[in-house]
Coordinates of C-alpha atoms in Angstrom, one line a residue:
X185 CA 242.7 156.5 87.3
X186 CA 239.4 158.2 87.2
X187 CA 239.1 157.7 83.3
X188 CA 239.7 153.8 84.0
X189 CA 236.9 153.9 86.6
X190 CA 234.6 155.9 84.5
X191 CA 235.2 153.2 81.5
X192 CA 234.4 150.1 83.5
X193 CA 231.4 151.5 85.4
X194 CA 228.9 151.2 82.4
X195 CA 230.1 147.7 81.7
X196 CA 229.4 146.5 85.3
X197 CA 226.0 148.1 85.2
X198 CA 225.1 146.5 82.0
X199 CA 226.3 143.1 83.2
X200 CA 224.2 143.3 86.5
X201 CA 221.2 144.5 84.6
X202 CA 221.5 141.5 82.3
X203 CA 221.9 139.0 85.2
X204 CA 218.9 140.5 87.1
X205 CA 216.7 140.3 83.8
X206 CA 217.6 136.6 83.2
X207 CA 217.0 135.7 86.8
X208 CA 213.5 137.4 86.8
X209 CA 212.6 135.7 83.6
X210 CA 213.8 132.3 85.0
X211 CA 211.6 132.8 88.1
X212 CA 208.6 133.8 85.9
X213 CA 209.0 130.7 83.7
X214 CA 209.1 128.7 86.9
X215 CA 205.7 130.2 88.6
X216 CA 204.0 129.8 84.9
X217 CA 205.0 126.1 84.2
X218 CA 202.2 123.7 84.3
X219 CA 202.0 121.6 87.5
X220 CA 200.2 118.2 88.2
X221 CA 197.1 118.5 90.2
X222 CA 197.2 118.3 93.9
X223 CA 196.7 115.1 95.1
X224 CA 193.4 114.3 97.0
X225 CA 194.2 113.3 100.4
X226 CA 190.9 112.8 102.1
X227 CA 187.1 113.0 101.2
X228 CA 186.7 116.7 102.6
X229 CA 187.9 117.8 99.3
X230 CA 184.4 117.1 97.9
X231 CA 183.0 119.4 100.5
X232 CA 185.4 122.3 99.3
X233 CA 184.5 121.5 95.6
X234 CA 180.7 121.7 96.3
X235 CA 181.1 124.9 98.4
X236 CA 183.0 126.5 95.5
X237 CA 180.2 125.3 93.0
X238 CA 177.4 126.0 95.5
X239 CA 174.4 127.4 93.6
X240 CA 170.7 127.6 94.5
X241 CA 169.0 124.3 93.5
X242 CA 165.9 124.5 91.3
X243 CA 162.5 123.7 93.2
X244 CA 161.4 120.2 93.6
X245 CA 158.9 118.7 90.8
X246 CA 155.3 119.3 91.8
X247 CA 153.5 116.1 92.8
X248 CA 149.9 115.7 91.6
X249 CA 147.9 115.7 94.9
X250 CA 144.2 115.2 95.4
X251 CA 142.1 118.2 96.1
X252 CA 142.2 120.1 99.6
X253 CA 139.7 118.4 102.0
X254 CA 137.7 119.9 104.8
X255 CA 138.5 119.2 108.5
X256 CA 135.6 116.7 108.6
X257 CA 136.9 114.7 105.6
X258 CA 140.4 114.7 106.9
X259 CA 139.4 113.4 110.3
X260 CA 137.1 110.7 108.5
X261 CA 140.1 109.8 106.1
X262 CA 142.5 109.5 109.1
X263 CA 140.0 107.3 111.5
X264 CA 138.4 105.2 108.5
X265 CA 140.6 105.3 105.3
X266 CA 144.0 105.3 104.1
X267 CA 145.9 108.5 103.3
X268 CA 145.5 109.5 99.3
X269 CA 148.7 108.2 97.7
X270 CA 150.3 110.7 95.0
X271 CA 149.1 110.5 91.6
X272 CA 152.5 110.8 90.1
X273 CA 153.5 107.7 88.1
X274 CA 156.3 105.4 88.9
X275 CA 159.2 105.4 86.4
X276 CA 162.7 104.0 86.1
X277 CA 165.7 106.6 87.1
X278 CA 169.3 106.5 86.2
X279 CA 171.5 108.1 88.9
X280 CA 175.3 108.8 88.3
X281 CA 177.3 109.3 91.5
X282 CA 180.8 110.3 91.5
X283 CA 182.3 109.6 94.9
X284 CA 185.6 109.3 96.8
X285 CA 187.4 106.0 96.3
X286 CA 187.4 105.0 100.0
X287 CA 185.9 102.1 102.3
X288 CA 182.2 102.5 103.5
X289 CA 180.9 105.0 100.8
X290 CA 178.9 102.3 99.1
X291 CA 177.2 101.3 102.4
X292 CA 176.3 104.9 103.2
X293 CA 174.7 105.5 99.7
X294 CA 172.7 102.3 99.7
X295 CA 171.7 103.0 103.5
X296 CA 170.3 106.4 102.4
X297 CA 168.3 104.7 99.3
X298 CA 167.0 101.8 101.8
X299 CA 165.9 104.3 104.4
X300 CA 163.6 105.8 101.8
X301 CA 162.2 102.6 100.7
X302 CA 163.8 102.3 97.3
X303 CA 164.8 98.9 95.9
X304 CA 167.8 99.0 93.8
X305 CA 167.6 97.4 90.5
X306 CA 171.0 97.5 89.7
X307 CA 174.1 99.1 91.2
X308 CA 177.6 99.2 89.5
X309 CA 180.6 100.6 91.3
X310 CA 183.9 101.1 89.4
X311 CA 187.2 103.1 89.6
X312 CA 187.6 105.9 86.9
X313 CA 190.5 107.4 85.0
X314 CA 191.3 109.3 88.2
X315 CA 192.8 107.3 91.1
X316 CA 190.7 108.9 93.9
X317 CA 187.3 108.9 92.3
X318 CA 184.9 106.2 91.6
X319 CA 181.7 106.0 89.5
X320 CA 178.4 104.6 90.9
X321 CA 175.5 103.8 88.3
X322 CA 172.3 103.2 90.2
X323 CA 169.1 102.2 88.7
X324 CA 165.8 102.4 90.8
X325 CA 162.3 103.0 90.2
X326 CA 159.9 105.8 91.8
X327 CA 158.3 109.1 91.6
X328 CA 160.2 112.2 90.4
X329 CA 159.8 114.2 93.4
X330 CA 160.8 111.5 95.8
X331 CA 163.8 110.6 93.7
X332 CA 165.0 114.2 93.5
X333 CA 164.7 114.4 97.2
X334 CA 167.0 111.3 97.6
X335 CA 169.5 112.6 94.9
X336 CA 169.9 115.8 96.9
X337 CA 170.5 113.9 100.1
X338 CA 173.0 111.8 98.4
X339 CA 174.9 114.7 97.2
X340 CA 175.0 116.3 100.6
X341 CA 177.1 113.3 101.9
X342 CA 180.8 114.1 102.7
X343 CA 182.5 111.5 100.3
X344 CA 180.2 112.4 97.4
X345 CA 181.3 114.9 94.7
X346 CA 178.2 115.1 92.6
X347 CA 175.0 113.2 91.7
X348 CA 173.5 113.3 88.2
X349 CA 170.3 112.1 87.0
X350 CA 170.4 110.6 83.4
X351 CA 166.8 109.9 83.2
X352 CA 165.9 112.3 80.6
X353 CA 169.4 112.4 79.1
X354 CA 170.4 110.8 75.8
X355 CA 172.9 107.9 77.1
X356 CA 174.5 104.9 75.8
X357 CA 173.4 102.2 78.1
X358 CA 175.2 98.7 78.2
X359 CA 174.6 95.5 80.4
X360 CA 176.7 92.3 80.2
X361 CA 175.1 88.8 80.4
X362 CA 176.9 85.5 80.9
X363 CA 174.3 82.5 80.1
X364 CA 175.3 78.8 80.4
X365 CA 173.0 76.9 77.9
X366 CA 172.5 73.1 77.7
X367 CA 173.2 71.5 74.3
X368 CA 171.4 68.2 75.2
X369 CA 167.9 69.7 75.1
X370 CA 165.4 70.8 77.7
X371 CA 164.4 66.9 78.4
X372 CA 167.9 66.5 80.2
X373 CA 167.7 69.9 82.1
X374 CA 166.5 68.6 85.4
X375 CA 169.2 65.7 85.3
X376 CA 172.0 68.1 84.5
X377 CA 170.9 70.6 87.3
X378 CA 171.1 67.6 89.7
X379 CA 174.4 66.3 88.1
X380 CA 176.6 68.9 90.0
X381 CA 179.2 71.4 88.6
X382 CA 179.8 69.2 85.5
X383 CA 176.1 69.3 84.8
X384 CA 176.4 65.5 83.7
X385 CA 172.9 63.8 83.4
X386 CA 174.7 60.4 83.3
X387 CA 175.6 60.5 87.0
X388 CA 171.8 60.8 87.9
X389 CA 171.1 57.9 85.7
X390 CA 173.7 55.8 87.2
X391 CA 172.3 56.8 90.8
X392 CA 168.8 55.7 89.8
X393 CA 170.0 52.5 88.2
X394 CA 171.6 51.5 91.4
X395 CA 168.7 52.5 93.4
X396 CA 166.3 50.4 91.1
X397 CA 168.8 47.2 91.2
X398 CA 168.3 47.0 95.0
X399 CA 165.8 44.5 96.0
X400 CA 162.7 45.6 97.5
X401 CA 160.7 43.7 100.4
X402 CA 157.5 42.3 98.9
X403 CA 155.7 43.1 102.2
X404 CA 156.7 46.7 102.2
X405 CA 155.7 47.1 98.5
X406 CA 152.2 45.5 99.0
X407 CA 151.8 48.1 102.0
X408 CA 153.0 51.0 99.7
X409 CA 150.3 49.8 97.1
X410 CA 147.6 49.6 99.6
X411 CA 148.4 53.3 100.8
X412 CA 148.3 54.6 97.4
X413 CA 144.9 52.8 96.6
X414 CA 143.6 54.3 99.7
X415 CA 144.8 58.0 98.9
X416 CA 143.4 57.6 95.4
X417 CA 140.1 56.2 96.5
X418 CA 138.4 59.6 97.2
X419 CA 139.2 60.9 93.6
X420 CA 137.2 58.1 91.9
X421 CA 133.7 58.9 90.8
X422 CA 130.8 56.9 92.6
X423 CA 129.4 54.4 90.3
X424 CA 126.1 52.7 91.0
X425 CA 126.8 49.6 88.7
X426 CA 128.9 46.7 89.9
X427 CA 130.4 46.1 86.4
X428 CA 131.7 49.8 86.4
X429 CA 133.5 49.4 89.7
X430 CA 134.9 46.2 88.9
X431 CA 136.2 47.6 85.5
X432 CA 137.8 50.4 87.4
X433 CA 139.3 48.2 89.8
X434 CA 140.7 45.8 87.4
X435 CA 141.9 48.8 85.4
X436 CA 143.6 50.3 88.4
X437 CA 145.4 47.0 89.3
X438 CA 146.6 46.3 85.8
X439 CA 148.0 49.8 85.1
X440 CA 151.7 49.7 84.3
X441 CA 154.1 52.6 84.4
X442 CA 155.2 54.1 81.0
X443 CA 158.2 52.4 79.6
X444 CA 161.2 54.7 79.6
X445 CA 162.5 56.0 76.1
X446 CA 165.1 54.0 74.5
X447 CA 168.6 55.3 75.1
X448 CA 170.4 57.2 72.3
X449 CA 173.3 55.8 70.4
X450 CA 176.6 58.0 70.5
X451 CA 176.0 59.0 66.7
X452 CA 172.5 60.1 67.7
X453 CA 174.0 62.0 70.8
X454 CA 176.7 63.7 68.6
X455 CA 174.1 64.7 66.1
X456 CA 171.7 66.2 68.5
X457 CA 174.5 68.2 70.4
X458 CA 175.4 69.5 67.0
X459 CA 172.3 70.7 65.9
X460 CA 171.4 72.4 69.3
X461 CA 174.9 74.2 69.3
X462 CA 174.4 75.2 65.8
X463 CA 170.9 76.8 66.6
X464 CA 172.4 78.5 69.8
X465 CA 175.2 80.1 67.7
X466 CA 173.0 81.3 65.1
X467 CA 170.7 82.9 67.7
X468 CA 173.4 84.3 69.3
X469 CA 174.9 85.9 66.3
X470 CA 171.7 87.8 65.5
X471 CA 171.9 89.3 68.8
X472 CA 175.6 90.4 68.6
X473 CA 176.7 87.7 71.3
X474 CA 179.6 85.1 71.0
X475 CA 180.2 81.7 72.5
X476 CA 183.1 82.0 74.9
X477 CA 183.3 78.5 76.3
X478 CA 182.3 74.9 75.1
X479 CA 182.0 71.9 77.2
X480 CA 180.8 68.5 76.7
X481 CA 177.2 69.1 77.7
X482 CA 176.9 73.0 77.7
X483 CA 178.1 76.3 76.3
X484 CA 178.7 79.8 77.7
X485 CA 177.4 82.8 75.7
X486 CA 178.5 86.2 76.4
X487 CA 176.2 89.3 75.4
X488 CA 176.7 93.0 75.8
X489 CA 173.6 95.1 75.1
X490 CA 170.8 97.2 76.4
X491 CA 168.6 95.7 79.3
X492 CA 165.7 95.0 77.0
X493 CA 167.8 93.2 74.4
X494 CA 169.3 91.2 77.2
X495 CA 166.0 90.1 78.5
X496 CA 164.7 89.4 75.0
X497 CA 167.8 87.1 74.6
X498 CA 167.1 85.4 77.6
X499 CA 163.7 84.6 76.8
X500 CA 164.6 83.1 73.4
X501 CA 167.6 81.0 74.7
X502 CA 165.4 79.6 77.7
X503 CA 163.8 76.8 75.7
X504 CA 167.0 75.1 75.0
X505 CA 167.5 74.7 78.7
X506 CA 169.2 77.5 80.7
X507 CA 171.5 76.3 83.5
X508 CA 173.0 79.4 84.8
X509 CA 173.0 83.1 84.0
X510 CA 175.0 86.0 85.5
X511 CA 174.1 89.9 84.7
X512 CA 176.0 93.0 85.5
X513 CA 174.0 96.4 86.3
X514 CA 173.3 98.9 83.8
X515 CA 176.3 101.1 82.8
X516 CA 175.5 104.6 81.3
X517 CA 177.6 107.3 79.7
X518 CA 175.8 110.3 78.2
X519 CA 176.2 111.0 74.3
X520 CA 178.3 113.9 73.1
X521 CA 176.2 116.5 71.1
X522 CA 177.2 117.1 67.6
X523 CA 177.6 120.8 66.6
X524 CA 175.5 121.9 63.7
X525 CA 177.4 123.8 60.9
X526 CA 176.4 127.5 60.6
X527 CA 174.3 128.0 57.5
X528 CA 175.0 131.0 55.2
X529 CA 172.9 133.9 55.4
X530 CA 172.0 133.8 51.7
X531 CA 170.4 130.3 52.2
X532 CA 168.1 131.8 55.0
X533 CA 166.6 134.3 52.9
X534 CA 163.1 132.9 51.5
X535 CA 160.1 134.5 50.3
X536 CA 158.4 136.3 47.4
X537 CA 161.0 137.9 44.9
X538 CA 160.5 141.6 43.8
X539 CA 159.8 141.7 40.1
X540 CA 161.3 145.1 39.7
X541 CA 165.0 143.7 40.6
X542 CA 164.9 141.1 38.0
X543 CA 166.8 141.6 34.9
X544 CA 164.8 142.5 31.7
X545 CA 163.6 139.5 29.9

């Protein structure tokens, strides 16, 4: 009996040891397995992130102020003059804000900028690849020191994760433009603007024709003519000769309105539309734009480019007759630097060569 127990005891110990090792390996694998990030429940997570990344900020940029004045000069300036402004120039700044995706963040950010007197040139807000994170791209003009103070004040808000200044960073900036351009020419632009959403000038011409067909009372017409002559009498140059006054009076009475241009035939209208559309299409292709909609009297052009290029395209397309235009704000993304390959040490060695080390001959 003792021999049987002595024989089975090592087997039981080995079995127990192997099971304990396998269970410990399984627990270790569970602890080290990759897990999804913990969901962000509220905006206080931004506070925890900023407290963990807290570092001493650099000093504010120095502002170029005038020299120090004496007490007499300071009192004189307060009483009789305006305070001296800062000599630092104004320039355009691009701020990129990473904020919590929750209601009210945009109002708080814009309220801080408005309280400091900034006029926001453009503001783009959109969601990112992370569900609870949004990105704001703000373009404004101001001095470096004042903008840096506003940036730090924005970064102290609870729902704001970080505020980056991309003013001196190499970035890719793009802006989207949708422009509705007339294909009838600038002569019909005013009529198209009055013609309603369809931008049809024939509606305005029809209304004017109907108004001209209505009969006018001759007494009312004579009174209108008399009032017009009385208004323009002060503009006439005094004349000492009776013949000159008679000639001017007769010329005023015989002045007739200029006749309206002859209406175009349907073939001429089609030819005119085709020429204008071809010119707009050629100009759009030069700027990398494309026509996304064609109607009877206008086309819509879409352009995605830098702000300066968008403004140049608008100035060139305006003579055709710009009916409407809509622009998004500037969107910015920094460039990724490209690593330079390490040069071999032999290529770096330059200078005079020792003649004693050269082979004979």
